[in-house]
Amino acid sequence: MDEENKDIRTVLITGGTRGIGRAVAIRLAGHGFSKVLANYCQDDASAAETKANLERLGATCHLYRANLAFPAEIEGMFDRLNEVCSRIDAFVHCAALGAFKPLSEVKPNQWDLSMAINARAFLHCIQKCRPLMKDGSVVAISSLGSRMALPNYGAIGPSKAAMEAVVRQLAMELGPHGIRINAVAAGVIENQARSVFPHFDDLKTLIIKNTPAGRIGTPEDVADIVAFLVSRDARWIQGQVIVADGGFSLGISGNQ
Amino acid sequence: MTKIVDTNRIAEVVKRSISEALAVPADKVVPPARLISDLRAESIDVADVRFRIESGLSIRIDQREMTAAIGEGVSAEEFDTSFTVQFIIDYVTRQMVAEQ
């Protein structure tokens, strides 16, 4: 297996073929990670397109279709992954799911799905990565909803808060073993939000008006921060949640 | 590997998946029941139903293809009328036959 070659750096990205996950894959493939293991749940076409993009950048890409809501599928994904990989240098959890509705109206299965994919699968994947990571870095994609009340954010906020608690706890437990674990709490990202937030255009106007940066975020904005966190330059950052929202969470901006 | 398509089992798994995901009694999950207006399914619930069917029958279902099978450009009302328990049973059966 080529992982014995120390020059080949490998990253596993859940939800790695669309949105933020795809941007992270492309960003890392262009900056030192020559092997990308990309998980996805459905949409074979997007997965194939992402793989082709990565290969054009000179990276090797392995696709793993697995539904992270089911622990057995995570186990199966790692069984397949172990056939081509004996070392993982970075793991980025981008997979996410949730119902965009008032939390007071969330149904039990909707709560369970958000918790399963946003928090439990994150923990499970780290546990499976652990034997493959010597000195490694983990980044979870969180959101402002972990700390702020956002309209119609359902169970996503609580599940992201659970994810961030996992980040802190595991940073303490695995830090002594050379593994750094951090999160990026992203503000609203245009491409994803458009399809899921009710009344997105009104929300976008509100966000831009209250963001010092004067615009809404892009997947690439988040991918650049992930690239920093998995790099050696971030070696002194451990167990932290980096807010990346153009300043939206600071308060009322007054942009016109 | 050729799978044996057991239509009774497909119907059983589909109905159980709908009942469990939507938390509705099994006797309400009848073939003509409409997922949205009768069983109160939301979009994430449809994904949940799909996940459970996929797990129960060891198949993959493309949700966009499944909903597109109702017809391109249909109105929300027409979609609701067609998106029934029986539609899902038939769609999954066709998928499993096609996989053989």
Short mmCIF file of C-alpha atoms in Angstrom, two decimals:
data_model
loop_
_atom_site.label_atom_id
_atom_site.label_comp_id
_atom_site.label_asym_id
_atom_site.label_seq_id
_atom_site.Cartn_x
_atom_site.Cartn_y
_atom_site.Cartn_z
CA MET A 1 0.00 0.00 0.00
CA ASP A 2 1.30 3.39 -0.93
CA GLU A 3 0.51 4.88 2.46
CA GLU A 4 3.87 3.59 3.55
CA ASN A 5 5.21 6.48 1.49
CA LYS A 6 5.29 9.39 3.93
CA ASP A 7 4.96 11.89 1.08
CA ILE A 8 1.41 10.77 0.41
CA ARG A 9 -0.99 12.52 2.75
CA THR A 10 -4.48 11.12 3.05
CA VAL A 11 -7.69 12.84 4.08
CA LEU A 12 -11.09 11.30 4.77
CA ILE A 13 -14.03 13.65 4.19
CA THR A 14 -17.59 12.70 5.05
CA GLY A 15 -20.13 14.42 2.84
CA GLY A 16 -17.12 15.02 0.65
CA THR A 17 -18.66 15.25 -2.79
CA ARG A 18 -20.97 18.26 -2.53
CA GLY A 19 -21.07 21.74 -0.99
CA ILE A 20 -18.52 22.45 1.73
CA GLY A 21 -17.23 18.87 1.59
CA ARG A 22 -16.41 19.15 -2.09
CA ALA A 23 -14.72 22.53 -1.57
CA VAL A 24 -12.63 21.03 1.25
CA ALA A 25 -11.66 18.07 -0.94
CA ILE A 26 -10.56 20.32 -3.78
CA ARG A 27 -8.73 22.73 -1.46
CA LEU A 28 -6.80 19.96 0.30
CA ALA A 29 -6.08 18.03 -2.92
CA GLY A 30 -4.43 21.15 -4.27
CA HIS A 31 -2.37 21.64 -1.12
CA GLY A 32 -0.56 18.52 -0.06
CA PHE A 33 -3.22 15.83 0.29
CA SER A 34 -2.67 13.56 -2.67
CA LYS A 35 -5.17 10.91 -1.57
CA VAL A 36 -8.79 11.86 -0.87
CA LEU A 37 -11.25 9.38 0.61
CA ALA A 38 -14.66 10.92 0.01
CA ASN A 39 -17.80 9.61 1.63
CA TYR A 40 -21.25 10.42 0.25
CA CYS A 41 -24.79 9.20 0.82
CA GLN A 42 -26.44 9.54 -2.55
CA ASP A 43 -26.03 11.37 -5.85
CA ASP A 44 -23.55 9.25 -7.75
CA ALA A 45 -23.27 11.95 -10.42
CA SER A 46 -21.95 14.60 -8.01
CA ALA A 47 -19.56 12.05 -6.56
CA ALA A 48 -18.19 11.14 -9.99
CA GLU A 49 -17.82 14.82 -10.87
CA THR A 50 -15.91 15.54 -7.65
CA LYS A 51 -13.66 12.54 -8.23
CA ALA A 52 -12.86 13.77 -11.73
CA ASN A 53 -12.09 17.25 -10.39
CA LEU A 54 -9.73 15.81 -7.81
CA GLU A 55 -7.98 13.62 -10.33
CA ARG A 56 -7.45 16.64 -12.59
CA LEU A 57 -5.60 18.18 -9.64
CA GLY A 58 -3.34 15.12 -9.53
CA ALA A 59 -4.92 13.52 -6.47
CA THR A 60 -6.15 9.96 -6.08
CA CYS A 61 -9.79 9.78 -5.02
CA HIS A 62 -11.69 6.84 -3.56
CA LEU A 63 -15.45 7.20 -3.19
CA TYR A 64 -17.37 5.53 -0.36
CA ARG A 65 -21.13 5.50 -0.55
CA ALA A 66 -22.39 4.98 2.98
CA ASN A 67 -25.31 6.29 4.98
CA LEU A 68 -23.77 7.56 8.22
CA ALA A 69 -27.11 7.30 10.00
CA PHE A 70 -26.37 3.58 10.32
CA PRO A 71 -23.36 2.48 12.39
CA ALA A 72 -23.13 -0.73 10.33
CA GLU A 73 -22.58 1.34 7.19
CA ILE A 74 -19.79 3.29 8.89
CA GLU A 75 -18.18 0.00 9.85
CA GLY A 76 -18.54 -1.23 6.26
CA MET A 77 -17.05 1.97 4.89
CA PHE A 78 -13.97 1.57 7.06
CA ASP A 79 -13.66 -2.09 6.10
CA ARG A 80 -13.46 -1.01 2.44
CA LEU A 81 -11.29 1.97 3.24
CA ASN A 82 -8.79 -0.23 5.06
CA GLU A 83 -8.20 -2.12 1.81
CA VAL A 84 -6.57 0.92 0.20
CA CYS A 85 -5.31 2.86 3.16
CA SER A 86 -3.23 2.14 6.22
CA ARG A 87 -2.86 5.73 7.38
CA ILE A 88 -5.15 8.76 7.61
CA ASP A 89 -3.58 12.16 8.19
CA ALA A 90 -6.76 14.19 8.39
CA PHE A 91 -10.46 13.60 8.86
CA VAL A 92 -13.05 16.27 8.06
CA HIS A 93 -16.69 15.69 9.00
CA CYS A 94 -18.87 17.65 6.58
CA ALA A 95 -21.86 15.31 6.39
CA ALA A 96 -24.94 16.90 7.91
CA LEU A 97 -28.69 16.48 7.91
CA GLY A 98 -31.59 18.24 9.51
CA ALA A 99 -35.15 19.42 9.16
CA PHE A 100 -35.46 23.18 8.76
CA LYS A 101 -38.41 23.96 10.98
CA PRO A 102 -39.06 25.28 14.50
CA LEU A 103 -37.40 23.14 17.16
CA SER A 104 -40.70 23.06 19.04
CA GLU A 105 -42.20 21.13 16.11
CA VAL A 106 -39.36 18.65 15.50
CA LYS A 107 -40.48 15.01 15.51
CA PRO A 108 -38.52 12.25 17.27
CA ASN A 109 -37.19 10.70 14.05
CA GLN A 110 -36.05 14.13 12.82
CA TRP A 111 -34.19 14.76 16.09
CA ASP A 112 -32.61 11.29 15.89
CA LEU A 113 -31.43 11.78 12.31
CA SER A 114 -29.75 15.10 13.07
CA MET A 115 -28.05 13.67 16.13
CA ALA A 116 -27.04 10.48 14.30
CA ILE A 117 -25.34 12.15 11.36
CA ASN A 118 -24.14 15.43 12.82
CA ALA A 119 -22.83 14.14 16.15
CA ARG A 120 -22.84 10.35 16.58
CA ALA A 121 -21.33 9.58 13.18
CA PHE A 122 -18.62 12.15 13.85
CA LEU A 123 -17.64 10.33 17.03
CA HIS A 124 -17.91 6.92 15.39
CA CYS A 125 -15.68 7.93 12.47
CA ILE A 126 -13.03 9.33 14.82
CA GLN A 127 -13.08 6.05 16.74
CA LYS A 128 -12.54 4.19 13.47
CA CYS A 129 -9.85 6.65 12.28
CA ARG A 130 -7.98 6.45 15.57
CA PRO A 131 -5.90 3.30 14.74
CA LEU A 132 -5.03 4.81 11.35
CA MET A 133 -3.90 8.19 12.73
CA LYS A 134 -0.45 8.69 14.15
CA ASP A 135 -0.09 12.44 14.09
CA GLY A 136 -3.33 13.64 12.62
CA SER A 137 -5.89 16.38 12.58
CA VAL A 138 -9.67 16.26 12.73
CA VAL A 139 -12.02 19.09 11.79
CA ALA A 140 -15.79 19.13 12.21
CA ILE A 141 -17.98 21.52 10.29
CA SER A 142 -20.29 23.07 12.84
CA SER A 143 -22.51 26.11 12.58
CA LEU A 144 -23.56 29.22 14.43
CA GLY A 145 -26.69 27.34 15.46
CA SER A 146 -24.65 25.53 18.10
CA ARG A 147 -24.56 28.75 20.14
CA MET A 148 -27.18 31.06 18.63
CA ALA A 149 -30.91 30.68 18.24
CA LEU A 150 -31.63 30.73 14.50
CA PRO A 151 -35.12 30.67 12.98
CA ASN A 152 -36.29 27.30 11.69
CA TYR A 153 -33.02 25.61 12.58
CA GLY A 154 -34.76 22.59 14.08
CA ALA A 155 -32.57 20.02 15.79
CA ILE A 156 -29.51 21.05 13.83
CA GLY A 157 -28.38 23.56 16.46
CA PRO A 158 -28.54 21.04 19.34
CA SER A 159 -26.77 18.40 17.24
CA LYS A 160 -23.98 20.85 16.34
CA ALA A 161 -23.64 21.74 20.02
CA ALA A 162 -23.23 18.02 20.76
CA MET A 163 -20.65 17.82 17.99
CA GLU A 164 -18.67 20.67 19.52
CA ALA A 165 -18.77 18.97 22.92
CA VAL A 166 -17.31 15.87 21.25
CA VAL A 167 -14.55 18.07 19.79
CA ARG A 168 -13.57 19.38 23.21
CA GLN A 169 -13.74 16.04 24.98
CA LEU A 170 -11.78 14.12 22.34
CA ALA A 171 -9.20 16.89 22.04
CA MET A 172 -8.46 16.28 25.71
CA GLU A 173 -8.42 12.49 25.31
CA LEU A 174 -6.53 12.17 22.02
CA GLY A 175 -4.28 15.22 22.16
CA PRO A 176 -1.60 13.31 24.05
CA HIS A 177 -1.58 10.83 21.14
CA GLY A 178 -0.74 13.52 18.60
CA ILE A 179 -4.26 14.08 17.31
CA ARG A 180 -5.71 17.58 17.13
CA ILE A 181 -9.47 18.03 16.95
CA ASN A 182 -11.15 21.34 16.15
CA ALA A 183 -14.32 22.65 14.57
CA VAL A 184 -15.33 25.46 12.25
CA ALA A 185 -18.64 27.09 13.14
CA ALA A 186 -19.68 28.46 9.80
CA GLY A 187 -22.26 31.12 9.18
CA VAL A 188 -24.90 30.64 6.52
CA ILE A 189 -23.39 29.36 3.28
CA GLU A 190 -25.21 30.37 0.13
CA ASN A 191 -25.26 27.24 -2.01
CA GLN A 192 -26.54 24.96 0.73
CA ALA A 193 -28.89 27.37 2.40
CA ARG A 194 -30.78 28.30 -0.73
CA SER A 195 -32.35 24.90 -1.05
CA VAL A 196 -33.22 24.35 2.59
CA PHE A 197 -34.02 27.63 4.35
CA PRO A 198 -37.56 28.82 3.86
CA HIS A 199 -37.65 32.38 2.47
CA PHE A 200 -33.94 32.28 1.72
CA ASP A 201 -33.77 35.57 -0.18
CA ASP A 202 -35.16 37.49 2.81
CA LEU A 203 -32.71 35.68 5.08
CA LYS A 204 -29.81 36.46 2.76
CA THR A 205 -30.65 40.17 2.75
CA LEU A 206 -30.79 40.15 6.55
CA ILE A 207 -27.46 38.35 6.84
CA ILE A 208 -25.66 40.63 4.41
CA LYS A 209 -27.05 43.67 6.19
CA ASN A 210 -25.69 42.38 9.49
CA THR A 211 -22.35 41.00 8.31
CA PRO A 212 -19.34 43.34 8.49
CA ALA A 213 -17.85 41.49 5.51
CA GLY A 214 -20.90 42.60 3.53
CA ARG A 215 -21.67 39.30 1.85
CA ILE A 216 -22.78 35.74 2.56
CA GLY A 217 -20.25 32.92 2.95
CA THR A 218 -19.10 30.44 0.34
CA PRO A 219 -17.92 26.83 0.68
CA GLU A 220 -14.44 28.03 -0.26
CA ASP A 221 -14.41 30.45 2.69
CA VAL A 222 -14.85 27.46 4.99
CA ALA A 223 -12.49 25.18 3.06
CA ASP A 224 -9.61 27.64 3.47
CA ILE A 225 -10.03 27.56 7.26
CA VAL A 226 -10.17 23.76 7.26
CA ALA A 227 -6.94 23.73 5.24
CA PHE A 228 -5.32 25.91 7.87
CA LEU A 229 -6.58 23.79 10.77
CA VAL A 230 -5.23 20.54 9.31
CA SER A 231 -1.88 22.19 8.53
CA ARG A 232 1.17 22.30 10.77
CA ASP A 233 0.66 26.04 11.07
CA ALA A 234 -2.31 25.28 13.34
CA ARG A 235 -0.36 22.91 15.59
CA TRP A 236 -1.07 24.94 18.72
CA ILE A 237 -4.83 25.01 18.20
CA GLN A 238 -6.55 22.16 20.01
CA GLY A 239 -10.18 21.53 20.95
CA GLN A 240 -11.40 24.89 19.65
CA VAL A 241 -14.37 26.05 17.64
CA ILE A 242 -13.34 28.68 15.09
CA VAL A 243 -16.24 30.95 14.16
CA ALA A 244 -16.18 31.75 10.45
CA ASP A 245 -19.09 33.98 9.52
CA GLY A 246 -17.69 37.26 8.20
CA GLY A 247 -18.50 38.78 11.59
CA PHE A 248 -22.26 38.10 11.51
CA SER A 249 -22.30 36.81 15.09
CA LEU A 250 -20.73 40.00 16.45
CA GLY A 251 -24.08 41.75 16.46
CA ILE A 252 -25.89 44.35 14.41
CA SER A 253 -23.54 45.62 11.72
CA GLY A 254 -25.55 48.37 10.10
CA ASN A 255 -24.47 47.61 6.54
CA GLN A 256 -26.72 49.44 4.11
CA MET B 1 -25.21 -11.81 -7.40
CA THR B 2 -28.86 -12.32 -8.31
CA LYS B 3 -31.31 -11.30 -5.61
CA ILE B 4 -34.65 -13.04 -5.30
CA VAL B 5 -37.37 -10.41 -5.50
CA ASP B 6 -39.88 -11.22 -2.81
CA THR B 7 -42.75 -8.79 -3.36
CA ASN B 8 -44.39 -9.61 -0.03
CA ARG B 9 -41.20 -8.82 1.81
CA ILE B 10 -40.76 -5.57 -0.13
CA ALA B 11 -44.26 -4.46 0.83
CA GLU B 12 -43.66 -5.46 4.44
CA VAL B 13 -40.36 -3.55 4.69
CA VAL B 14 -41.76 -0.46 2.96
CA LYS B 15 -44.81 -0.36 5.23
CA ARG B 16 -42.77 -0.95 8.37
CA SER B 17 -40.26 1.74 7.33
CA ILE B 18 -43.04 4.27 6.80
CA SER B 19 -44.77 3.36 10.05
CA GLU B 20 -41.56 3.62 12.10
CA ALA B 21 -40.19 6.77 10.47
CA LEU B 22 -43.44 8.68 10.62
CA ALA B 23 -44.53 7.19 13.95
CA VAL B 24 -47.92 6.24 12.57
CA PRO B 25 -49.75 3.01 13.47
CA ALA B 26 -49.14 0.17 11.03
CA ASP B 27 -52.83 -0.07 10.21
CA LYS B 28 -52.77 3.46 8.82
CA VAL B 29 -50.04 2.58 6.33
CA VAL B 30 -52.30 1.21 3.63
CA PRO B 31 -51.47 1.16 -0.11
CA PRO B 32 -53.56 4.20 -1.12
CA ALA B 33 -52.35 6.35 1.79
CA ARG B 34 -50.65 9.55 0.60
CA LEU B 35 -47.38 10.16 2.40
CA ILE B 36 -47.68 13.92 2.56
CA SER B 37 -51.33 14.73 3.20
CA ASP B 38 -52.46 11.50 4.88
CA LEU B 39 -49.35 10.45 6.81
CA ARG B 40 -47.89 13.96 7.32
CA ALA B 41 -44.45 13.21 5.92
CA GLU B 42 -42.02 16.10 5.54
CA SER B 43 -39.01 16.07 3.22
CA ILE B 44 -36.60 14.79 5.89
CA ASP B 45 -39.13 12.08 6.76
CA VAL B 46 -39.08 10.88 3.17
CA ALA B 47 -35.30 10.63 3.45
CA ASP B 48 -35.74 8.70 6.70
CA VAL B 49 -38.17 6.29 5.02
CA ARG B 50 -35.69 5.81 2.20
CA PHE B 51 -32.83 5.14 4.65
CA ARG B 52 -34.89 2.48 6.42
CA ILE B 53 -35.96 0.79 3.17
CA GLU B 54 -32.37 0.80 1.93
CA SER B 55 -31.18 -0.77 5.16
CA GLY B 56 -34.04 -3.27 5.32
CA LEU B 57 -33.68 -4.48 1.74
CA SER B 58 -29.96 -3.86 1.14
CA ILE B 59 -30.61 -1.69 -1.88
CA ARG B 60 -29.86 1.88 -2.91
CA ILE B 61 -32.61 4.29 -3.85
CA ASP B 62 -31.93 7.62 -5.49
CA GLN B 63 -34.50 9.91 -3.90
CA ARG B 64 -34.50 12.35 -6.80
CA GLU B 65 -35.06 9.55 -9.29
CA MET B 66 -37.83 8.14 -7.14
CA THR B 67 -39.70 11.41 -6.90
CA ALA B 68 -39.01 12.16 -10.58
CA ALA B 69 -40.68 8.85 -11.43
CA ILE B 70 -43.98 10.47 -10.49
CA GLY B 71 -43.56 12.76 -13.45
CA GLU B 72 -41.59 15.83 -14.43
CA GLY B 73 -43.28 19.16 -13.86
CA VAL B 74 -46.29 17.83 -11.98
CA SER B 75 -48.06 20.19 -9.61
CA ALA B 76 -47.69 19.81 -5.85
CA GLU B 77 -51.25 18.52 -5.72
CA GLU B 78 -50.61 15.91 -8.41
CA PHE B 79 -47.41 14.88 -6.66
CA ASP B 80 -49.22 14.44 -3.37
CA THR B 81 -51.93 12.36 -5.02
CA SER B 82 -49.41 10.04 -6.67
CA PHE B 83 -46.88 9.75 -3.83
CA THR B 84 -48.56 6.90 -2.00
CA VAL B 85 -47.48 3.83 -0.08
CA GLN B 86 -48.30 1.75 -3.15
CA PHE B 87 -46.17 4.00 -5.36
CA ILE B 88 -43.14 3.39 -3.14
CA ILE B 89 -43.76 -0.36 -3.04
CA ASP B 90 -43.99 -0.43 -6.84
CA TYR B 91 -40.93 1.78 -7.30
CA VAL B 92 -38.78 -0.30 -4.94
CA THR B 93 -39.97 -3.51 -6.60
CA ARG B 94 -39.00 -2.16 -10.01
CA GLN B 95 -35.60 -1.15 -8.68
CA MET B 96 -34.98 -4.60 -7.22
CA VAL B 97 -36.05 -6.31 -10.42
CA ALA B 98 -33.77 -4.01 -12.40
CA GLU B 99 -30.85 -4.89 -10.11
CA GLN B 100 -31.20 -8.59 -10.91
#
